[in-house]
mmCIF file of C-alpha atoms and ligand atoms in Angstrom:
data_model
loop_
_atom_site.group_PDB
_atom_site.id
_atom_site.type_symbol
_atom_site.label_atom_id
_atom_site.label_comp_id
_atom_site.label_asym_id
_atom_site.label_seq_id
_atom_site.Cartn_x
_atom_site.Cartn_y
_atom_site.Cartn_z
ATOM 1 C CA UNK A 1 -79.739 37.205 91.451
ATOM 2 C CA UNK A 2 -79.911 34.421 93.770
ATOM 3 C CA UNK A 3 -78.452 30.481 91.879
ATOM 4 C CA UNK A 4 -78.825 27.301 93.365
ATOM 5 C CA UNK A 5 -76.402 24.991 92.486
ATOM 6 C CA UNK A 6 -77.678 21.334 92.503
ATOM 7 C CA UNK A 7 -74.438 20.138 91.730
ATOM 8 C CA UNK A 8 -74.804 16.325 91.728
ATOM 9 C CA UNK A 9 -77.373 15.898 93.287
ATOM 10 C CA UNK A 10 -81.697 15.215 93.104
ATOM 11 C CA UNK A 11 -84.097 13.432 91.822
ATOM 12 C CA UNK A 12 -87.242 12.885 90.316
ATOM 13 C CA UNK A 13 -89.135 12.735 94.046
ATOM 14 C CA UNK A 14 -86.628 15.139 95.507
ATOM 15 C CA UNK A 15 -87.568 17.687 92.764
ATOM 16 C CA UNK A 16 -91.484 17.073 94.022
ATOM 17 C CA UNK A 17 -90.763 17.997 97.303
ATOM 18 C CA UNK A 18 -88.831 20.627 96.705
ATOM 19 C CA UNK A 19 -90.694 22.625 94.223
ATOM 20 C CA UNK A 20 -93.763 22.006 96.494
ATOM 21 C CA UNK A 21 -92.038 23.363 99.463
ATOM 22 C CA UNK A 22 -90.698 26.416 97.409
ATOM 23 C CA UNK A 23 -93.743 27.656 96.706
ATOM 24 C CA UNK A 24 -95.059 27.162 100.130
ATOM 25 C CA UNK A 25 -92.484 29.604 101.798
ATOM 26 C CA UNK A 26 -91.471 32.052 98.378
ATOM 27 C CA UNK A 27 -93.096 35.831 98.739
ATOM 28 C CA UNK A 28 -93.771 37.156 95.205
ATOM 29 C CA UNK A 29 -92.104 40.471 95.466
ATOM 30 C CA UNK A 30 -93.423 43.172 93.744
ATOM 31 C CA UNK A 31 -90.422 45.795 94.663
ATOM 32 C CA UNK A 32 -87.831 43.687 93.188
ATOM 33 C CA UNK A 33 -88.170 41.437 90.120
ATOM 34 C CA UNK A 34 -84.943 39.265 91.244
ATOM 35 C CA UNK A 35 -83.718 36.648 88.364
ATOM 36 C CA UNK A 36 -83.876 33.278 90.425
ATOM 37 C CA UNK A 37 -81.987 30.304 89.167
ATOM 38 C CA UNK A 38 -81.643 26.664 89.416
ATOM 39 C CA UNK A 39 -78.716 24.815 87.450
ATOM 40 C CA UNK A 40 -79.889 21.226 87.812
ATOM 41 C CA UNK A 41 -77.701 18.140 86.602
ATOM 42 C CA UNK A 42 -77.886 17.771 83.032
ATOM 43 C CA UNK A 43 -80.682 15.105 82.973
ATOM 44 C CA UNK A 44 -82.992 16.803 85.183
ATOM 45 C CA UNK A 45 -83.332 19.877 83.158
ATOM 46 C CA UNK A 46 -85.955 18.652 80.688
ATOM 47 C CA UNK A 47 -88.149 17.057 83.900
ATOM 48 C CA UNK A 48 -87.424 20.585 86.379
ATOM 49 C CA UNK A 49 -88.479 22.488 83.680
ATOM 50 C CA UNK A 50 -91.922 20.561 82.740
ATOM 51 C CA UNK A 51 -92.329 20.277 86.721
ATOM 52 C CA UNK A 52 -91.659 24.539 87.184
ATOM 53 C CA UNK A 53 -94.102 25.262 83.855
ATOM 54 C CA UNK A 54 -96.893 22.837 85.432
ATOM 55 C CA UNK A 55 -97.007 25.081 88.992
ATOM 56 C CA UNK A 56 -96.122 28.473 87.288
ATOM 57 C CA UNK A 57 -93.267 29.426 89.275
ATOM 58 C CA UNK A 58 -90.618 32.131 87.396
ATOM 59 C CA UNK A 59 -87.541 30.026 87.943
ATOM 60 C CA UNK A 60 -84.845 29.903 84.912
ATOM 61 C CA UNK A 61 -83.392 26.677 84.769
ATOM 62 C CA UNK A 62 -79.591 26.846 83.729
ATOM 63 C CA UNK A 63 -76.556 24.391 83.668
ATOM 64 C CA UNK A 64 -73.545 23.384 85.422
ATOM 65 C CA UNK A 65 -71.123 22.795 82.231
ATOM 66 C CA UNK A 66 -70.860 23.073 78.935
ATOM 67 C CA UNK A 67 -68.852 21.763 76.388
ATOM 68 C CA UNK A 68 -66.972 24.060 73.627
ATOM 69 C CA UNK A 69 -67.823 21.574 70.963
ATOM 70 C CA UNK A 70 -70.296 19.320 69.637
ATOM 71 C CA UNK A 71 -70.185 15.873 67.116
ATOM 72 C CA UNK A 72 -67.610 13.136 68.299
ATOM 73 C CA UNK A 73 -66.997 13.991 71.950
ATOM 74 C CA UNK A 74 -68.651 11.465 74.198
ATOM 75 C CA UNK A 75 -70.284 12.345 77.426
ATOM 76 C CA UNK A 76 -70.156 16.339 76.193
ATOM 77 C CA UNK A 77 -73.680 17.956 75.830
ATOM 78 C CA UNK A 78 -73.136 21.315 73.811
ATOM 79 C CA UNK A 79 -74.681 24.883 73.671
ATOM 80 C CA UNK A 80 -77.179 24.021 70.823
ATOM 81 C CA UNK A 81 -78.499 21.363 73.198
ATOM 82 C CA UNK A 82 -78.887 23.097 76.267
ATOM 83 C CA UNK A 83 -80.509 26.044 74.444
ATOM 84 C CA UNK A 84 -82.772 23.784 73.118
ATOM 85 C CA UNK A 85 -83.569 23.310 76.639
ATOM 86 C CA UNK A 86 -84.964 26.902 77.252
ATOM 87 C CA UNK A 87 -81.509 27.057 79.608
ATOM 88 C CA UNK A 88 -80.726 30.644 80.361
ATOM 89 C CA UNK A 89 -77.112 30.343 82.266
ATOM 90 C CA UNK A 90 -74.204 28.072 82.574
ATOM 91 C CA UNK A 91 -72.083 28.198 85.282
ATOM 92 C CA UNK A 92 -68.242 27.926 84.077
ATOM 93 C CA UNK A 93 -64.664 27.923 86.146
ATOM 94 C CA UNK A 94 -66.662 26.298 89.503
ATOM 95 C CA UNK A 95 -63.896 25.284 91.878
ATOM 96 C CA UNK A 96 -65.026 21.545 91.750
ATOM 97 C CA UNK A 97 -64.268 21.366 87.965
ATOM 98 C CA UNK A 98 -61.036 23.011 88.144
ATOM 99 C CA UNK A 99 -60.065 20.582 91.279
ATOM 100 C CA UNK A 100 -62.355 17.597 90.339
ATOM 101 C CA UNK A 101 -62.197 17.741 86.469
ATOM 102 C CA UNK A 102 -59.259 19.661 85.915
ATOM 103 C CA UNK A 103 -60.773 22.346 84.693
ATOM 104 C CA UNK A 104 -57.955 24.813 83.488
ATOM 105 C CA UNK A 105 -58.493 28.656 82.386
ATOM 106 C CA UNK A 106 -57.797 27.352 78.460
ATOM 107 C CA UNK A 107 -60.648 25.430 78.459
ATOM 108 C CA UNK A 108 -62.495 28.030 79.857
ATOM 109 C CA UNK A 109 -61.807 30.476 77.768
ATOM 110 C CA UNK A 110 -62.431 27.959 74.691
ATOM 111 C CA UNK A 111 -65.743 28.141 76.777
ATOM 112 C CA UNK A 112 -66.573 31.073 76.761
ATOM 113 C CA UNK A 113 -65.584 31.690 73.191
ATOM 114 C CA UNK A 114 -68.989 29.986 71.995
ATOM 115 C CA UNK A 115 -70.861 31.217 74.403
ATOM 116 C CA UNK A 116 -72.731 34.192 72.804
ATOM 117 C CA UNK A 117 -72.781 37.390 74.614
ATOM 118 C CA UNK A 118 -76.654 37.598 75.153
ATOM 119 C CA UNK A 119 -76.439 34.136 77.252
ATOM 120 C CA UNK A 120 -76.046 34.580 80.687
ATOM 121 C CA UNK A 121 -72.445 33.451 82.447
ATOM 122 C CA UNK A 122 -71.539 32.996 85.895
ATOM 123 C CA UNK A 123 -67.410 32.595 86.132
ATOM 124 C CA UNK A 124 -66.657 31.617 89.581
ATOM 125 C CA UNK A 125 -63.398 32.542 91.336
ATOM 126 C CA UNK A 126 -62.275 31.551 94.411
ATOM 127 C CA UNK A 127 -58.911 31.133 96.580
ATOM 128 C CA UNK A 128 -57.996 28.129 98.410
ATOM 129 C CA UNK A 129 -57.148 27.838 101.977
ATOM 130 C CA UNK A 130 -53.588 27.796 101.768
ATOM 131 C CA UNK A 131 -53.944 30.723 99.379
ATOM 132 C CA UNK A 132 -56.347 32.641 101.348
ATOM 133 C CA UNK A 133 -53.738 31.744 104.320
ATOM 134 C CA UNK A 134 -50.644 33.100 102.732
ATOM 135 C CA UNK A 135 -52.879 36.433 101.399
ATOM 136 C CA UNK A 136 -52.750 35.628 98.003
ATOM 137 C CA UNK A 137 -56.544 35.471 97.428
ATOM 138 C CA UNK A 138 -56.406 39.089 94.903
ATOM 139 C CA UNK A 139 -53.502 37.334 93.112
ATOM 140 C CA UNK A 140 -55.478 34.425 92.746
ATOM 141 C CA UNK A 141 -58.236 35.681 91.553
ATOM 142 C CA UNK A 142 -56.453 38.359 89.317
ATOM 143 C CA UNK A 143 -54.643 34.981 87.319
ATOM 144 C CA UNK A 144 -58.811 33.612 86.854
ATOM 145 C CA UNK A 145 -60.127 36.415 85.697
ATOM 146 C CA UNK A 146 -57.851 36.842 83.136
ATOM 147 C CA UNK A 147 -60.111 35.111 80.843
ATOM 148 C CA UNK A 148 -61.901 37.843 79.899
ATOM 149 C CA UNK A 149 -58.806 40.346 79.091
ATOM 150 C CA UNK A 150 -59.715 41.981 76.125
ATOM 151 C CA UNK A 151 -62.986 40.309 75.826
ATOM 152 C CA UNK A 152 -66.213 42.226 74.632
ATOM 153 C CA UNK A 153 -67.995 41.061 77.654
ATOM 154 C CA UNK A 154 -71.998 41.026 77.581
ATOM 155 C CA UNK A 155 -73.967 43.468 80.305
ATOM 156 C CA UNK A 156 -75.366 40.123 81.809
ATOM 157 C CA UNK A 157 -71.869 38.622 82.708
ATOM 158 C CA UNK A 158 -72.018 37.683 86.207
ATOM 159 C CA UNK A 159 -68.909 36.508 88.232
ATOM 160 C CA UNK A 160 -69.213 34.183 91.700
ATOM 161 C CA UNK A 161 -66.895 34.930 94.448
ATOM 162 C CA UNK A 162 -66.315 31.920 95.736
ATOM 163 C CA UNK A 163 -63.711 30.593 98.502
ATOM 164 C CA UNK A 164 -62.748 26.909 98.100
ATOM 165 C CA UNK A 165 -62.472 26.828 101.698
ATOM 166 C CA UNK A 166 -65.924 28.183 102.323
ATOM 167 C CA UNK A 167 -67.673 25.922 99.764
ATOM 168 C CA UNK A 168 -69.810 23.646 101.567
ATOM 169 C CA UNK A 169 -67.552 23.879 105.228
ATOM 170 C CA UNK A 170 -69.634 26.452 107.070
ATOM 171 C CA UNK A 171 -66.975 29.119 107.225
ATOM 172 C CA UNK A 172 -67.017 32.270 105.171
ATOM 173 C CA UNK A 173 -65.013 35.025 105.349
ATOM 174 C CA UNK A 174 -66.948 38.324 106.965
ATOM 175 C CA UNK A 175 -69.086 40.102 105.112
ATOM 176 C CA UNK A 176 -66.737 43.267 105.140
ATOM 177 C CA UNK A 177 -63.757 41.397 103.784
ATOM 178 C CA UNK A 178 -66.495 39.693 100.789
ATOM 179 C CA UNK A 179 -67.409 43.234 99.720
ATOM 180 C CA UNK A 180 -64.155 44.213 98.923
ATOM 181 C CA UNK A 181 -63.195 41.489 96.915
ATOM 182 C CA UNK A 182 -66.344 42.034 94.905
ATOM 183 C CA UNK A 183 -65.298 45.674 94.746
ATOM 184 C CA UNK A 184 -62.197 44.550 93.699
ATOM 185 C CA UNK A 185 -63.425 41.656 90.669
ATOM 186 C CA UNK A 186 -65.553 44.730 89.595
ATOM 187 C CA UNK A 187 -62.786 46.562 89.566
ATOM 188 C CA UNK A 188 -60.430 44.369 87.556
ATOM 189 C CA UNK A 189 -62.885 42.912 84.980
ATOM 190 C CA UNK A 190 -64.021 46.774 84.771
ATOM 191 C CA UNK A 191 -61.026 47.428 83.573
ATOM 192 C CA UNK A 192 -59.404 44.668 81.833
ATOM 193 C CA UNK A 193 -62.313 44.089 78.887
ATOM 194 C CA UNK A 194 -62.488 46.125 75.839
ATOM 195 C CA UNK A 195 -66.120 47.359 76.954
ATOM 196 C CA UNK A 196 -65.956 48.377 80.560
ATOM 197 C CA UNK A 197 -68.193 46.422 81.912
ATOM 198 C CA UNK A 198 -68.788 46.178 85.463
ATOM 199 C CA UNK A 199 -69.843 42.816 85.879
ATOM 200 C CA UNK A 200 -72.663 41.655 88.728
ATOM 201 C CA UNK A 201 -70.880 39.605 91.340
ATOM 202 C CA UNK A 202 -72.724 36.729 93.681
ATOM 203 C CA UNK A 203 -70.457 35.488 96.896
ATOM 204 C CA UNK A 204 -71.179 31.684 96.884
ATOM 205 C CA UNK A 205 -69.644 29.331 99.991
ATOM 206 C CA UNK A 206 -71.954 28.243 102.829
ATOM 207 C CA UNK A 207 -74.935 30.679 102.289
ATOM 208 C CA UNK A 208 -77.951 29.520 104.245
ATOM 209 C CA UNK A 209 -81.075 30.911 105.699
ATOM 210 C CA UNK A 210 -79.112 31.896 108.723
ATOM 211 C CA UNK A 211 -76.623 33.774 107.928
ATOM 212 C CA UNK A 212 -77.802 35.418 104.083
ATOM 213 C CA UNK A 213 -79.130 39.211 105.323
ATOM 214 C CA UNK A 214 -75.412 39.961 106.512
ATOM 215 C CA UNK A 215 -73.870 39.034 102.763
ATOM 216 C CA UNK A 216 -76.410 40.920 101.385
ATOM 217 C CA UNK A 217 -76.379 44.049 103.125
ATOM 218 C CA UNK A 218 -73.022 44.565 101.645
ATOM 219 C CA UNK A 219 -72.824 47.151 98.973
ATOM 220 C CA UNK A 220 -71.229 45.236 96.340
ATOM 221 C CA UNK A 221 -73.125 41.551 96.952
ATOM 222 C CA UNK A 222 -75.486 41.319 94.190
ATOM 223 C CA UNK A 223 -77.104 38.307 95.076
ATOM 224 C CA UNK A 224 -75.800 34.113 95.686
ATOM 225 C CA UNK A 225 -75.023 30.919 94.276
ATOM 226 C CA UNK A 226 -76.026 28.087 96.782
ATOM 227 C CA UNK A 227 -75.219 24.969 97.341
ATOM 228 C CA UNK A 228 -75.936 22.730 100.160
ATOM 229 C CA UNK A 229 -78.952 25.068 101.034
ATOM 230 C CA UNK A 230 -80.607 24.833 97.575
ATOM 231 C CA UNK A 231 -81.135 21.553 97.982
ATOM 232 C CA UNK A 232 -84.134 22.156 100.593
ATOM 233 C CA UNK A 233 -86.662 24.154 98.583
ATOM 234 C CA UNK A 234 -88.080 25.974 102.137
ATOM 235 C CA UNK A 235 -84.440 27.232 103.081
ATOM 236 C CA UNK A 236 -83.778 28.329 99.302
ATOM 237 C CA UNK A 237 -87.041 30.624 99.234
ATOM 238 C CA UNK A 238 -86.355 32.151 102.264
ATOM 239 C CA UNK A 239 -82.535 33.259 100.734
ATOM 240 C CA UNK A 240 -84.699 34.532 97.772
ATOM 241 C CA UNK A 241 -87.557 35.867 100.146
ATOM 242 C CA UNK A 242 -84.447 37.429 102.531
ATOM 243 C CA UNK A 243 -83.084 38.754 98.953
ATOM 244 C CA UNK A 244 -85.946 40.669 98.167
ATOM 245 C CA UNK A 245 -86.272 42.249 101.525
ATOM 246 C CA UNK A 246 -89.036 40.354 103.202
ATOM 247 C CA UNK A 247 -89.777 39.210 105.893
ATOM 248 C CA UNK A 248 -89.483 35.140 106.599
HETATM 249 P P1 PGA B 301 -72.217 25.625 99.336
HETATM 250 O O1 PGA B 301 -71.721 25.546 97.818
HETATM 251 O O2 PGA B 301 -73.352 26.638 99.386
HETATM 252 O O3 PGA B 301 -72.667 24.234 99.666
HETATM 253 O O4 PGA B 301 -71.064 26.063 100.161
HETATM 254 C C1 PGA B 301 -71.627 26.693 97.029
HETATM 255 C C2 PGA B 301 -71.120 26.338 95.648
HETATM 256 O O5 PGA B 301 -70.279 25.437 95.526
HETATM 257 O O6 PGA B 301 -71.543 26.954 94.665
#
């Protein structure tokens, strides 16, 4: 599963050039049928989605947010809506919303309470640098994933490993130290929801072109959510094209 995550940015021209240069460089794979994502902003959903339909590319469009409600709540844009949209993930618990928005584990449990389990969800998790620096990144991430204690988690739950102080820096941890901590959220949400489920789990901080084949070589990297590199659609086909084990 490889995400990019627009975040806020794009526009209508950007989105021309992009998809234009994505399907310049993207390999159609017929070993692996990877799910490849794009969570726009909000208002670019409807025009992404005409623009991906009009050049036949198998992109799912998905969203950065969601609100728990609907009806008098200005600014919020609800499931209903963004279903409406043909959107087939949301991306909840990003570190920007918890540090930006104040984005707290209530609310994203309240979240994930209307989300229904055959929608797809990526919860990201993620240490900070002080955290990372004082070793209390499993702690850390232990506390966010409590969320889904007890939950009846769907088969498609997805969680993003994502270090605040890799997120758009250039530094990442190594890949080694990445696959355990995926081994580890496996481990945890494995055992702390009422069905078992090991969930699939994406690193996310700094990915590019360059440095993508050494994440995913690891054993338990099951794909990426991008930022800064989505935004060039050339570089974010060849993650996808590096994903699927071809060549650039
Ligand atoms: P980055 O962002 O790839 O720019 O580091 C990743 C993210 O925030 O999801």
């Amino acid at each position: 599963m490889i995400v990019a995550n627009w975040k806020c940015n794009g526009s209508k021209e950007m989105i021309q050039g992009w998809l234009k240069d994505y399907k310049e460089r993207y390999f159609f794979s017929k070993q692996k049928s990877t799910f490849v994502g794009i969570a726009p902003p909000f208002i670019y959903v409807d025009y992404l989605s005409r623009c991906i339909d009009d050049i036949n590319l198998s992109i799912s469009l998905g969203v950065q947010n969601i609100d728990p409600s609907d009806g008098a709540r200005t600014s919020a844009v609800s499931l209903g809506m963004i279903k409406d949209f043909n959107c087939k993930f949301i991306i909840i618990g990003h570190s920007e919303m918890r540090n930006i928005f104040h984005e707290t584990n209530e609310n994203i449990s309240a979240k994930l309470d209307i989300v229904e389990n055959d929608f797809n969800i990526i919860l990201c998790v993620g240490e900070s640098a002080e955290e990372n620096a004082n070793n209390q990144t499993k702690n850390i991430i232990e506390q966010q994933l409590s969320v889904l204690n007890a939950r009846h988690i769907s088969p498609s739950l997805t969680v993003a490993y994502e270090p605040v102080w890799a997120i758009g820096t250039g530094n990442t941890p190594e890949p080694n130290q990445i696959n355990e901590i995926h081994k580890f959220i496996k481990d945890v949400v494995q055992s702390s929801t009422d069905n078992n489920i090991s969930p699939r789990v994406l690193y996310g901080g700094s990915v590019n072109e360059k440095n993508a084949s050494n994440f995913f070589k690891e054993e338990f990297v099951d794909g990426a959510l991008i930022g800064g590199a989505s935004l060039n659609g050339k570089s974010f086909a060849n993650i996808v094209n590096i994903y699927n084990g071809k060549k650039i």
